[in-house]
XYZ file of C-alpha atoms in Angstrom:
706
model
C -7.571 -64.588 -6.765
C -9.279 -61.512 -8.829
C -7.774 -60.994 -11.378
C -7.238 -56.842 -12.587
C -7.610 -55.635 -15.949
C -6.002 -52.222 -17.757
C -6.917 -50.827 -21.045
C -3.562 -49.779 -21.890
C -2.029 -50.044 -25.046
C 2.040 -50.373 -23.789
C 2.125 -54.310 -23.199
C 5.439 -53.813 -20.799
C 3.313 -51.002 -18.620
C 0.073 -53.254 -18.523
C 2.238 -56.023 -17.138
C 4.186 -54.210 -14.269
C 0.735 -52.572 -13.043
C -0.917 -56.257 -13.203
C 2.116 -57.215 -11.256
C 1.678 -54.630 -8.601
C -1.859 -55.644 -8.345
C -0.950 -59.137 -7.796
C 1.684 -58.573 -5.389
C -0.808 -56.409 -2.892
C -2.945 -59.169 -2.965
C -0.147 -61.649 -1.657
C 0.880 -59.047 0.492
C -2.323 -59.001 2.104
C -2.670 -62.413 2.214
C 0.665 -62.753 3.886
C 2.529 -64.079 1.444
C 5.027 -61.189 1.202
C 6.837 -59.965 3.929
C 6.388 -56.571 4.831
C 10.063 -55.360 4.310
C 9.757 -57.030 0.908
C 6.887 -55.557 -0.109
C 7.877 -51.826 1.009
C 10.997 -52.498 -1.309
C 8.416 -53.541 -4.224
C 5.910 -50.289 -3.512
C 8.625 -47.772 -3.403
C 9.784 -48.652 -6.706
C 6.280 -48.113 -7.992
C 5.962 -44.631 -6.325
C 3.879 -45.813 -3.332
C 4.946 -44.435 -0.301
C 4.130 -44.752 3.268
C 2.600 -41.649 4.926
C 2.721 -40.221 8.566
C -1.043 -41.302 8.860
C -1.455 -45.121 8.782
C -3.449 -47.074 6.567
C -2.691 -44.565 3.788
C -0.137 -43.866 0.867
C 1.530 -41.085 -0.785
C 1.949 -41.406 -4.407
C 4.750 -39.412 -6.492
C 4.210 -39.284 -9.622
C 7.306 -39.006 -11.841
C 7.580 -36.326 -14.575
C 10.828 -36.148 -15.937
C 12.713 -32.534 -15.767
C 9.198 -31.282 -14.634
C 7.717 -31.449 -17.935
C 4.001 -31.850 -18.246
C 1.307 -31.031 -21.108
C -2.112 -29.625 -20.042
C -3.714 -32.848 -20.688
C -1.005 -34.470 -18.551
C -2.187 -31.985 -15.678
C -5.551 -32.261 -16.499
C -5.254 -36.206 -16.159
C -3.424 -35.889 -12.690
C -5.963 -33.616 -11.636
C -8.524 -36.386 -12.252
C -6.994 -38.738 -10.470
C -6.324 -36.903 -7.256
C -10.182 -36.094 -7.208
C -10.821 -39.823 -7.408
C -8.128 -41.226 -5.637
C -6.956 -38.663 -3.312
C -7.771 -35.005 -1.681
C -8.127 -32.451 -4.767
C -4.589 -31.434 -4.157
C -1.084 -31.417 -6.153
C 2.095 -31.155 -4.316
C 4.657 -29.858 -6.278
C 8.187 -31.380 -5.359
C 11.891 -29.623 -5.505
C 12.561 -32.918 -7.539
C 10.193 -31.716 -10.070
C 7.456 -34.624 -9.379
C 3.920 -34.310 -8.166
C 3.033 -36.077 -5.001
C -1.005 -36.724 -3.918
C -2.048 -37.894 -0.558
C -4.233 -40.280 1.345
C -4.171 -42.715 -1.264
C -5.414 -46.396 -0.526
C -3.153 -48.844 -1.149
C -5.582 -51.230 -2.829
C -6.296 -48.670 -5.440
C -2.635 -47.652 -6.539
C -2.824 -50.036 -9.586
C -6.052 -48.594 -11.008
C -4.690 -45.422 -10.370
C -1.606 -45.963 -12.197
C -3.600 -47.169 -15.087
C -5.376 -43.887 -15.222
C -2.093 -41.880 -15.262
C -0.684 -44.298 -17.826
C -3.415 -43.154 -20.105
C -1.476 -40.037 -20.818
C 1.307 -41.087 -20.534
C 2.400 -40.333 -16.953
C 4.384 -42.741 -14.748
C 4.750 -43.846 -11.085
C 7.646 -46.423 -11.771
C 10.798 -45.661 -9.735
C 9.721 -42.199 -8.426
C 10.665 -43.790 -4.930
C 13.135 -46.747 -3.879
C 16.527 -47.665 -4.272
C 16.249 -46.588 -8.177
C 17.221 -43.909 -10.605
C 14.478 -41.229 -9.228
C 13.207 -38.241 -11.468
C 15.905 -36.791 -14.045
C 15.694 -33.304 -13.250
C 16.360 -30.257 -15.591
C 16.918 -26.538 -15.277
C 12.694 -25.257 -15.886
C 14.132 -22.820 -18.656
C 15.912 -25.894 -20.423
C 15.156 -25.252 -24.604
C 14.223 -21.438 -23.866
C 17.112 -20.231 -21.729
C 18.693 -17.128 -23.183
C 21.961 -18.660 -21.775
C 22.256 -21.784 -22.996
C 24.225 -23.170 -25.395
C 21.944 -25.914 -26.484
C 18.774 -27.279 -25.312
C 19.410 -30.165 -22.671
C 15.968 -31.389 -23.065
C 16.023 -34.281 -25.513
C 19.434 -35.610 -23.293
C 17.285 -35.261 -20.180
C 14.381 -37.311 -21.791
C 16.733 -39.994 -23.269
C 18.346 -40.497 -19.578
C 15.158 -40.873 -18.317
C 13.697 -43.277 -20.859
C 17.294 -45.440 -20.797
C 17.100 -46.419 -17.156
C 13.329 -46.757 -16.663
C 12.975 -50.360 -15.920
C 16.557 -51.215 -16.414
C 17.953 -53.759 -14.694
C 21.190 -52.490 -13.823
C 19.403 -50.026 -11.443
C 16.303 -51.679 -9.663
C 17.170 -52.938 -6.416
C 20.373 -50.630 -5.714
C 21.460 -49.900 -2.208
C 20.225 -46.365 -2.354
C 18.407 -43.995 -4.440
C 20.489 -42.044 -7.507
C 19.965 -38.922 -8.380
C 20.774 -37.094 -11.928
C 20.419 -33.592 -12.979
C 20.751 -31.551 -16.476
C 21.529 -27.666 -15.681
C 21.078 -25.925 -18.899
C 24.000 -23.059 -18.923
C 26.765 -22.618 -16.424
C 24.509 -20.854 -13.871
C 24.109 -24.408 -12.871
C 20.462 -23.830 -11.922
C 19.892 -27.496 -11.617
C 22.199 -27.714 -8.988
C 24.400 -30.446 -10.652
C 27.209 -29.976 -7.744
C 24.873 -31.768 -5.631
C 23.490 -34.761 -7.408
C 24.967 -38.535 -7.441
C 25.398 -37.272 -11.653
C 24.943 -33.685 -12.505
C 25.859 -32.229 -16.018
C 25.880 -29.080 -17.509
C 26.069 -28.096 -21.573
C 29.020 -27.211 -23.300
C 30.491 -26.853 -26.856
C 33.619 -27.220 -28.303
C 35.060 -26.979 -31.671
C 36.414 -29.725 -33.536
C 37.800 -30.086 -36.911
C 35.840 -27.091 -37.446
C 32.800 -28.367 -36.597
C 30.804 -27.709 -33.032
C 30.476 -30.627 -31.026
C 27.745 -31.141 -28.098
C 29.487 -32.393 -25.192
C 28.554 -31.895 -21.020
C 30.894 -30.910 -17.640
C 29.940 -34.310 -15.652
C 30.448 -34.160 -12.198
C 29.903 -37.537 -9.884
C 28.911 -37.996 -6.287
C 27.466 -35.185 -4.649
C 24.231 -34.934 -2.612
C 22.320 -33.573 0.617
C 21.139 -35.281 3.379
C 22.337 -35.121 6.570
C 25.909 -34.916 5.243
C 26.269 -33.051 2.372
C 29.255 -33.438 -0.433
C 29.996 -31.424 -3.372
C 30.577 -33.543 -6.360
C 33.702 -34.613 -8.141
C 34.561 -33.639 -11.713
C 34.742 -36.529 -13.761
C 35.044 -34.780 -17.182
C 35.519 -31.034 -17.877
C 33.934 -31.971 -21.473
C 32.604 -35.558 -22.358
C 30.815 -35.890 -26.000
C 27.149 -36.488 -25.679
C 26.956 -39.610 -27.263
C 29.144 -40.872 -24.247
C 27.143 -39.536 -21.500
C 24.425 -41.994 -21.146
C 27.031 -45.323 -21.157
C 29.369 -43.461 -18.858
C 26.125 -42.929 -16.362
C 25.487 -46.691 -17.053
C 29.109 -47.653 -15.670
C 29.020 -45.434 -12.568
C 25.335 -47.361 -11.923
C 26.946 -50.492 -12.153
C 29.835 -49.826 -9.681
C 27.110 -47.955 -7.367
C 24.969 -51.400 -7.755
C 28.076 -53.651 -6.932
C 29.961 -51.648 -4.631
C 27.826 -49.996 -2.899
C 26.513 -50.581 1.115
C 23.461 -51.895 1.745
C 23.312 -52.865 5.373
C 23.683 -49.135 6.627
C 21.475 -46.500 4.659
C 23.088 -43.848 6.284
C 26.137 -44.638 4.320
C 24.874 -46.184 1.139
C 24.407 -43.171 -1.069
C 27.193 -43.035 -4.022
C 28.899 -40.410 -2.376
C 30.315 -42.885 0.997
C 31.242 -45.190 -1.739
C 33.298 -42.833 -3.411
C 34.788 -41.232 -0.150
C 35.312 -45.151 0.990
C 37.795 -46.046 -1.986
C 38.698 -43.088 -3.127
C 38.031 -41.108 -6.284
C 40.876 -43.065 -8.313
C 39.681 -46.606 -7.538
C 35.819 -45.534 -8.386
C 37.194 -44.260 -11.531
C 39.427 -47.349 -12.268
C 36.275 -49.449 -11.372
C 34.181 -47.271 -13.607
C 36.307 -48.430 -16.575
C 36.354 -51.684 -15.774
C 32.740 -51.724 -16.734
C 32.862 -50.387 -20.341
C 33.321 -53.725 -21.600
C 30.342 -55.301 -20.309
C 27.900 -52.297 -21.873
C 25.218 -53.130 -24.673
C 26.360 -49.466 -25.919
C 29.631 -48.103 -26.150
C 27.968 -45.017 -27.880
C 24.436 -43.603 -27.113
C 23.340 -40.998 -30.093
C 20.732 -39.103 -28.864
C 18.615 -36.726 -31.281
C 19.721 -33.483 -29.711
C 16.841 -31.834 -32.446
C 14.435 -29.474 -30.257
C 11.173 -30.387 -30.214
C 8.740 -27.968 -32.321
C 6.536 -26.043 -30.332
C 2.694 -25.259 -31.059
C 2.628 -21.374 -30.636
C -0.198 -20.192 -29.281
C -2.364 -18.429 -31.905
C -1.018 -14.484 -32.456
C -4.815 -13.225 -32.836
C -6.248 -15.792 -30.180
C -9.778 -15.013 -29.248
C -9.984 -14.073 -25.355
C -12.834 -12.920 -23.060
C -13.279 -9.856 -21.634
C -10.750 -9.330 -18.984
C -9.525 -6.908 -16.336
C -6.130 -6.377 -13.844
C -7.368 -5.344 -10.304
C -3.869 -4.227 -9.103
C -1.677 -2.844 -11.739
C 1.092 -2.187 -9.294
C 1.339 -5.740 -8.472
C 1.223 -6.547 -12.625
C 4.066 -4.266 -12.896
C 6.018 -6.204 -10.161
C 4.812 -9.518 -11.258
C 6.549 -8.612 -14.728
C 9.793 -7.536 -13.239
C 9.926 -10.738 -10.931
C 8.292 -13.471 -12.998
C 8.393 -12.672 -16.028
C 11.444 -13.032 -18.772
C 11.917 -13.118 -22.747
C 12.862 -16.160 -23.765
C 15.884 -17.402 -26.143
C 13.048 -17.312 -28.941
C 12.757 -13.751 -29.459
C 9.096 -12.693 -29.388
C 8.072 -15.114 -26.669
C 8.357 -14.517 -22.713
C 7.675 -17.215 -20.257
C 6.231 -16.548 -16.776
C 6.454 -18.466 -13.591
C 3.687 -19.321 -10.943
C 4.504 -19.018 -7.384
C 2.770 -21.726 -5.902
C 2.744 -21.523 -1.952
C 4.558 -24.383 -0.378
C 4.339 -26.150 -3.767
C 0.234 -26.878 -2.821
C -2.416 -26.121 -5.730
C -5.995 -27.658 -5.856
C -7.110 -29.659 -8.732
C -10.176 -26.847 -9.504
C -7.193 -23.969 -9.372
C -5.307 -26.473 -12.263
C -8.377 -26.919 -14.227
C -9.327 -23.258 -14.377
C -5.902 -22.360 -15.593
C -5.642 -25.113 -17.850
C -8.825 -23.991 -19.526
C -8.351 -20.289 -19.064
C -4.605 -20.053 -20.446
C -4.674 -22.961 -23.093
C -4.962 -20.253 -25.996
C -1.738 -18.424 -25.208
C 0.435 -20.553 -23.361
C 2.548 -23.583 -25.443
C 1.233 -27.258 -24.579
C 4.150 -27.698 -22.456
C 4.384 -26.660 -18.490
C 7.281 -27.719 -15.944
C 7.290 -28.290 -12.488
C 10.505 -26.129 -11.201
C 12.796 -27.287 -8.368
C 11.736 -24.813 -6.001
C 7.646 -25.859 -6.221
C 6.385 -23.568 -8.852
C 5.371 -23.948 -12.422
C 6.416 -22.318 -15.537
C 4.598 -20.883 -18.488
C 5.849 -20.949 -22.037
C 5.972 -19.428 -25.342
C 3.278 -16.589 -24.327
C 3.161 -13.583 -26.346
C 3.616 -9.753 -25.230
C 0.393 -8.716 -25.874
C -0.938 -11.704 -23.744
C 0.892 -10.922 -20.442
C -1.802 -8.715 -19.307
C -4.423 -11.588 -19.854
C -2.245 -14.518 -18.142
C -1.798 -12.378 -14.994
C -5.519 -11.633 -14.379
C -5.790 -15.277 -15.035
C -3.888 -15.919 -12.275
C -5.096 -12.840 -10.342
C -8.502 -14.337 -10.280
C -7.544 -17.927 -8.833
C -4.831 -15.887 -6.429
C -1.693 -17.197 -7.968
C -0.525 -13.652 -9.098
C 1.804 -12.612 -6.339
C 5.303 -11.615 -7.622
C 8.948 -12.434 -6.498
C 8.973 -16.099 -7.847
C 12.416 -17.911 -6.816
C 13.336 -14.616 -4.476
C 13.473 -14.389 -0.334
C 9.706 -14.082 -0.281
C 9.239 -17.351 -2.409
C 10.593 -20.242 0.294
C 10.799 -23.781 -0.355
C 9.857 -26.250 1.787
C 9.107 -30.088 2.406
C 5.636 -31.307 3.447
C 7.656 -32.556 6.804
C 5.357 -33.377 9.861
C 1.938 -33.225 7.542
C 2.926 -36.445 6.129
C 6.112 -37.784 6.032
C 7.462 -40.304 8.568
C 10.784 -38.495 9.196
C 9.466 -35.023 9.935
C 10.806 -34.062 13.445
C 9.157 -30.511 13.503
C 6.853 -28.691 11.021
C 8.506 -27.036 7.504
C 5.327 -26.144 5.937
C 4.098 -24.057 9.055
C 6.907 -21.912 9.620
C 7.975 -21.539 6.011
C 4.357 -19.874 5.478
C 5.156 -17.670 8.807
C 8.250 -16.362 7.013
C 6.853 -15.671 4.112
C 4.153 -13.270 6.241
C 7.293 -11.608 7.984
C 8.849 -10.566 4.351
C 5.655 -9.665 3.042
C 4.656 -7.703 5.643
C 7.991 -6.109 7.212
C 10.287 -6.404 4.407
C 8.036 -6.154 1.034
C 11.074 -4.375 -1.089
C 13.066 -8.111 -0.627
C 9.978 -9.410 -2.977
C 12.649 -8.199 -5.505
C 15.485 -9.896 -4.070
C 16.495 -13.273 -5.690
C 20.218 -13.552 -4.006
C 19.057 -14.669 -0.899
C 17.189 -18.104 -0.654
C 15.343 -19.514 1.946
C 14.634 -23.397 2.198
C 13.061 -25.205 4.803
C 13.358 -29.180 5.361
C 11.284 -30.895 8.644
C 14.795 -33.009 9.200
C 18.274 -33.038 8.572
C 17.821 -35.193 5.327
C 17.200 -31.938 3.059
C 13.750 -32.825 1.132
C 13.635 -28.860 1.152
C 17.154 -28.304 0.201
C 18.184 -26.257 3.382
C 21.977 -27.360 3.102
C 22.219 -25.055 -0.267
C 20.562 -22.321 0.865
C 21.840 -18.708 1.914
C 19.383 -19.176 4.810
C 18.159 -22.572 5.743
C 16.252 -24.447 8.302
C 15.734 -27.923 9.069
C 13.523 -29.531 11.917
C 14.705 -31.036 15.068
C 13.813 -30.781 19.113
C 15.031 -29.278 22.184
C 14.860 -30.134 25.654
C 13.975 -27.820 28.641
C 12.397 -28.838 32.213
C 11.953 -32.486 31.388
C 9.694 -31.229 28.266
C 10.495 -31.394 24.384
C 9.855 -28.382 22.361
C 9.922 -27.838 18.521
C 13.118 -26.468 17.151
C 14.689 -25.454 13.914
C 18.585 -25.788 13.232
C 20.126 -22.534 11.360
C 22.348 -22.900 8.333
C 23.774 -20.353 6.560
C 25.950 -19.232 3.514
C 24.973 -22.305 1.081
C 23.920 -21.812 -2.682
C 25.258 -21.651 -6.151
C 28.921 -20.459 -7.542
C 28.536 -21.667 -11.147
C 29.939 -23.896 -13.552
C 29.212 -26.843 -11.234
C 30.662 -24.873 -7.877
C 28.631 -24.670 -4.913
C 28.430 -23.586 -1.077
C 27.054 -25.809 1.320
C 25.613 -24.330 4.287
C 27.197 -23.895 7.652
C 25.165 -25.194 10.547
C 25.239 -21.836 12.753
C 22.576 -22.297 15.858
C 19.617 -24.075 16.830
C 16.322 -22.205 18.087
C 13.066 -23.011 19.167
C 10.990 -23.353 16.351
C 8.644 -20.396 17.261
C 11.719 -18.100 17.329
C 12.216 -18.774 13.587
C 10.304 -15.067 12.715
C 12.820 -13.148 14.902
C 16.317 -15.373 13.375
C 14.858 -14.214 10.122
C 14.638 -10.508 11.267
C 17.585 -10.179 13.181
C 19.279 -11.548 9.812
C 17.780 -9.185 7.465
C 17.979 -6.288 9.884
C 21.880 -6.736 10.579
C 22.353 -7.411 6.665
C 20.671 -4.178 5.968
C 22.672 -2.259 9.057
C 26.132 -3.929 7.976
C 26.190 -5.331 4.640
C 28.167 -3.229 2.152
C 27.103 -1.411 -1.060
C 25.999 -4.286 -3.493
C 27.017 -6.947 -1.512
C 25.690 -10.517 -1.596
C 24.420 -12.220 1.111
C 27.088 -14.996 0.990
C 29.556 -12.394 0.726
C 28.193 -10.963 4.097
C 28.609 -14.394 5.658
C 32.102 -14.914 4.567
C 33.276 -11.340 5.398
C 31.711 -11.623 8.986
C 32.037 -15.373 9.834
C 30.147 -17.921 11.280
C 30.830 -17.003 14.749
C 29.778 -13.613 14.290
C 26.005 -15.074 12.932
C 26.268 -17.360 16.408
C 26.742 -14.420 18.459
C 23.819 -12.495 17.143
C 21.360 -15.315 17.337
C 22.394 -16.513 20.622
C 19.588 -14.530 22.637
C 17.045 -16.679 20.626
C 18.564 -19.893 22.350
C 17.858 -18.610 25.433
C 14.959 -21.293 27.109
C 14.641 -19.429 30.458
C 12.051 -17.397 28.784
C 10.135 -19.994 27.124
C 6.267 -19.591 26.903
C 3.466 -22.326 26.715
C 3.495 -21.481 23.374
C 6.752 -22.409 22.241
C 5.502 -26.134 22.986
C 3.690 -26.298 20.344
C 4.186 -26.556 16.861
C 3.461 -23.789 14.070
C 0.229 -25.178 12.547
C -0.845 -27.416 15.225
C -2.752 -26.988 18.475
C -1.741 -30.005 20.751
C 1.906 -30.103 22.717
C 4.769 -30.780 20.909
C 5.702 -34.582 20.847
C 8.478 -36.041 18.648
C 6.922 -38.953 16.773
C 9.477 -39.852 14.064
C 8.556 -43.096 12.158
C 10.879 -45.447 9.848
C 11.732 -43.205 7.263
C 11.265 -45.221 2.994
C 13.407 -43.197 0.808
C 16.413 -45.371 1.689
C 16.604 -49.091 1.005
C 15.224 -51.924 3.284
C 17.874 -54.617 4.161
C 16.262 -58.013 3.489
C 16.996 -61.036 5.585
C 14.772 -63.533 4.824
C 16.290 -66.214 3.187
C 13.432 -67.696 1.450
C 12.619 -64.081 0.261
C 16.052 -64.054 -1.256
C 15.783 -67.126 -3.356
C 12.188 -66.405 -4.196
C 14.102 -63.150 -5.548
C 16.920 -64.854 -7.300
C 14.272 -67.254 -9.477
C 12.038 -64.173 -10.035
C 15.137 -62.351 -11.515
C 16.084 -65.990 -13.607
C 12.633 -65.569 -15.037
C 13.124 -61.481 -16.043
C 16.609 -62.902 -17.164
C 14.819 -65.682 -19.661
C 12.172 -63.150 -20.918
C 14.945 -60.408 -21.818
C 16.714 -62.872 -23.691
C 13.643 -64.760 -25.808
C 13.678 -60.969 -27.093
C 17.033 -60.285 -27.885
C 18.084 -57.919 -24.901
C 21.117 -59.740 -23.958
C 22.688 -57.448 -22.102
C 18.892 -57.101 -19.730
C 19.490 -60.765 -19.718
C 23.047 -61.175 -18.207
C 22.318 -58.480 -15.376
C 19.394 -60.725 -14.559
C 21.667 -63.542 -14.571
C 24.018 -61.676 -12.219
C 21.294 -60.680 -9.801
C 20.382 -64.336 -9.665
C 24.096 -64.847 -8.938
C 24.173 -62.521 -6.188
C 20.727 -63.114 -4.666
C 21.132 -66.917 -4.449
C 24.855 -66.441 -2.730
C 23.693 -63.621 -0.434
C 20.572 -65.944 0.986
C 22.867 -68.900 1.208
C 25.021 -66.350 3.298
C 22.850 -64.887 5.940
C 21.466 -68.768 6.401
C 24.906 -69.311 7.883
C 24.957 -66.064 9.681
C 27.210 -64.214 7.616
C 26.093 -60.481 7.229
C 26.472 -59.024 3.637
C 26.353 -55.299 3.088
C 27.893 -55.206 -0.492
C 27.369 -57.201 -3.728
C 31.205 -57.027 -4.034
C 31.194 -58.677 -0.179
C 28.691 -61.198 -1.065
C 31.041 -62.582 -3.925
C 33.685 -62.869 -2.195
C 32.063 -64.022 1.216
C 30.565 -67.048 -0.679
C 34.135 -68.141 -2.131
C 35.313 -67.797 1.616
C 32.165 -69.439 3.382
C 31.070 -71.888 0.467
C 33.591 -73.032 -2.322
C 36.231 -72.873 0.116
C 35.075 -74.819 2.117
C 33.305 -77.745 -0.025
C 29.919 -76.602 0.872
C 29.421 -75.893 -2.938
C 31.459 -77.066 -5.686
C 32.231 -74.229 -8.520
C 35.181 -74.921 -10.603
C 37.568 -71.777 -10.198
C 35.306 -70.294 -7.412
C 32.178 -67.871 -7.363
C 33.680 -64.708 -8.089
C 35.507 -65.663 -11.567
C 32.016 -67.459 -12.452
C 30.023 -64.087 -11.349
C 32.651 -61.429 -12.742
C 32.701 -62.913 -16.609
C 30.090 -60.127 -16.831
C 32.903 -57.756 -17.066
C 34.886 -59.915 -19.267
C 32.652 -60.289 -22.137
C 31.006 -58.345 -24.569
C 26.693 -58.464 -24.247
C 26.800 -61.060 -27.104
C 23.890 -63.691 -27.817
C 26.492 -66.496 -27.133
C 27.780 -65.475 -23.637
C 23.955 -64.237 -22.549
C 22.692 -67.723 -23.251
C 25.907 -69.200 -21.313
C 25.941 -66.876 -18.520
C 22.089 -67.423 -18.263
C 22.234 -70.863 -18.056
C 25.461 -70.901 -15.474
C 23.113 -68.840 -13.042
C 20.389 -71.230 -14.012
C 22.351 -74.016 -12.402
C 23.955 -72.214 -9.578
C 20.165 -71.111 -8.389
C 19.669 -74.941 -8.562
C 22.594 -75.663 -6.205
C 21.447 -73.209 -3.758
C 17.956 -74.368 -3.537
C 18.975 -78.067 -3.097
C 21.499 -76.744 -0.214
C 19.022 -74.752 1.305
C 16.312 -77.427 1.237
C 18.781 -80.187 2.245
C 20.003 -77.512 5.360
C 16.232 -77.171 6.333
C 15.353 -80.764 6.455
C 18.355 -81.477 8.474
C 17.620 -78.500 11.001
C 13.724 -80.313 11.390
C 13.868 -82.295 14.984
C 13.190 -86.155 14.211
C 10.329 -87.300 16.396
C 8.957 -90.659 17.337
């Protein structure tokens, strides 16, 4: 097997990339099952596309930040390995598509040269830590949450407690009570707060837990109205440990944290979280909240000659896309990026032209745009001229005209009907028929290609998700219409209500009907969601019902937006969720692997990590033997209990005091060296027992021939 080489200075990252290269080769040779390999590559940002044989690579940008050099590096990588396009996501990531699996280690190594990672961008891990794009410059923020978001990202990256959970886990930091990061819709969402304690200003967070979108949205519980900042990461770790042990693993549709809390209740969940505290390596985690020193653009930067072609659009752009920062004398400017797609060529033009007049800190926004920071007032006309020259000077950022949409059926296995095609059409309707609404930032339109809400339709004032309808024995693309979602503030949100389903080609008429009715019947200064509440869901059902009449369908209704061929549903296997591994040999291999990782951790004094790897060895080994006996396993907690019932109590495996007592020592001891080494040895002994039992069972099952 030819070895892969990198030129990286970070040995941990280099080892990770070399390991990926080895696993790809083993997979191609048939030595790693597809289910196991899928789980492994997802945790490294490699996601199967709708198109066979190619991958989508998700690039993880904590809180959406990238330097100009990182932006250039990502562009170079897209040119070399992809199709010269960057797709900005609602999780503040960048995705590139149509990548060969064999080239992903090389691609990753190129990204890491500028400290850009794909590690844990997909899979059952802590996903990208998001934050309000204004963080650090927000006039309303009590303090900059950026250092805290960054510390959280780094603490949980490669952390053994969250490498193989039942489902993904999402964390968000809002910059103020306006909650522009939607803390209420995350597994853990936080909002910065300041309290006076003994005459001193103490930083902390309102902490919300157990929110989520998907097909069944849930609003988060308030865990703390105020949690001191140095307790935040320990608390998140407690939550993750409970989620890892008690979370569902068999049914992916019930495996998010919100379902665990719903199942056992908030009080029991809170009790379990508190039980984990003793095992933490850091009971207090102090984060240096000092704001990063920003290299300011030159006041007298030498700029090339420029002109503004459309002065009227410039004034609209200043009104809708520009705001004054908390730092007086500086402005920030948003860039509307249609459907989140920007070419590498345009990216390079912007980097080169804007470098003299912006900070070296560009943010990917949660509505698929970009934010430029620290612009001097005198440079705003030049910035606009640069954007105008490349076609990205449209006003109306984050307005009703700035529609959020996931890739949908363009590349995603789960897409049911087109989201990008209908989004482009709806933006055209607003531009052509309702041009004044470019100033309306009350109404948000969000579109997903399926019910899973990657386009965040569940928290939109006007939301759509892809669906299908049957008529005359034929299938046509459809849109589920949802209304009334959005942000209330301070951790309170609204989930949109499902109202009606219509053929996709009637989506523009849905929008026209809603906007015309609101214009005709809305009260003065009434917000759209207040109007929705006042009229009631039934009112809007009746308003839109004529658009559901299938007796008037035309041939074009059976063709989805952006397509020429007749529509047919082609839903593949989604990869956002966990993969159930039911191969005994693979599970035992995983147990052995985690044992090796535990030894590595102990060797460098990382006792807490070593303990958790040992814990995982116990669980994986037990799961392997249980599955070998036909016992289904859906949570780690269940595995621990079932192993006592089916193996210890029956005398198949001898463990003095019982398996649960042995394994759950993890919560009875501080993560000190002596316990770490003892626990690791116990895990190693158990693994030997499990292997011996499995080998004996396999031998007994082999028929004897003469």
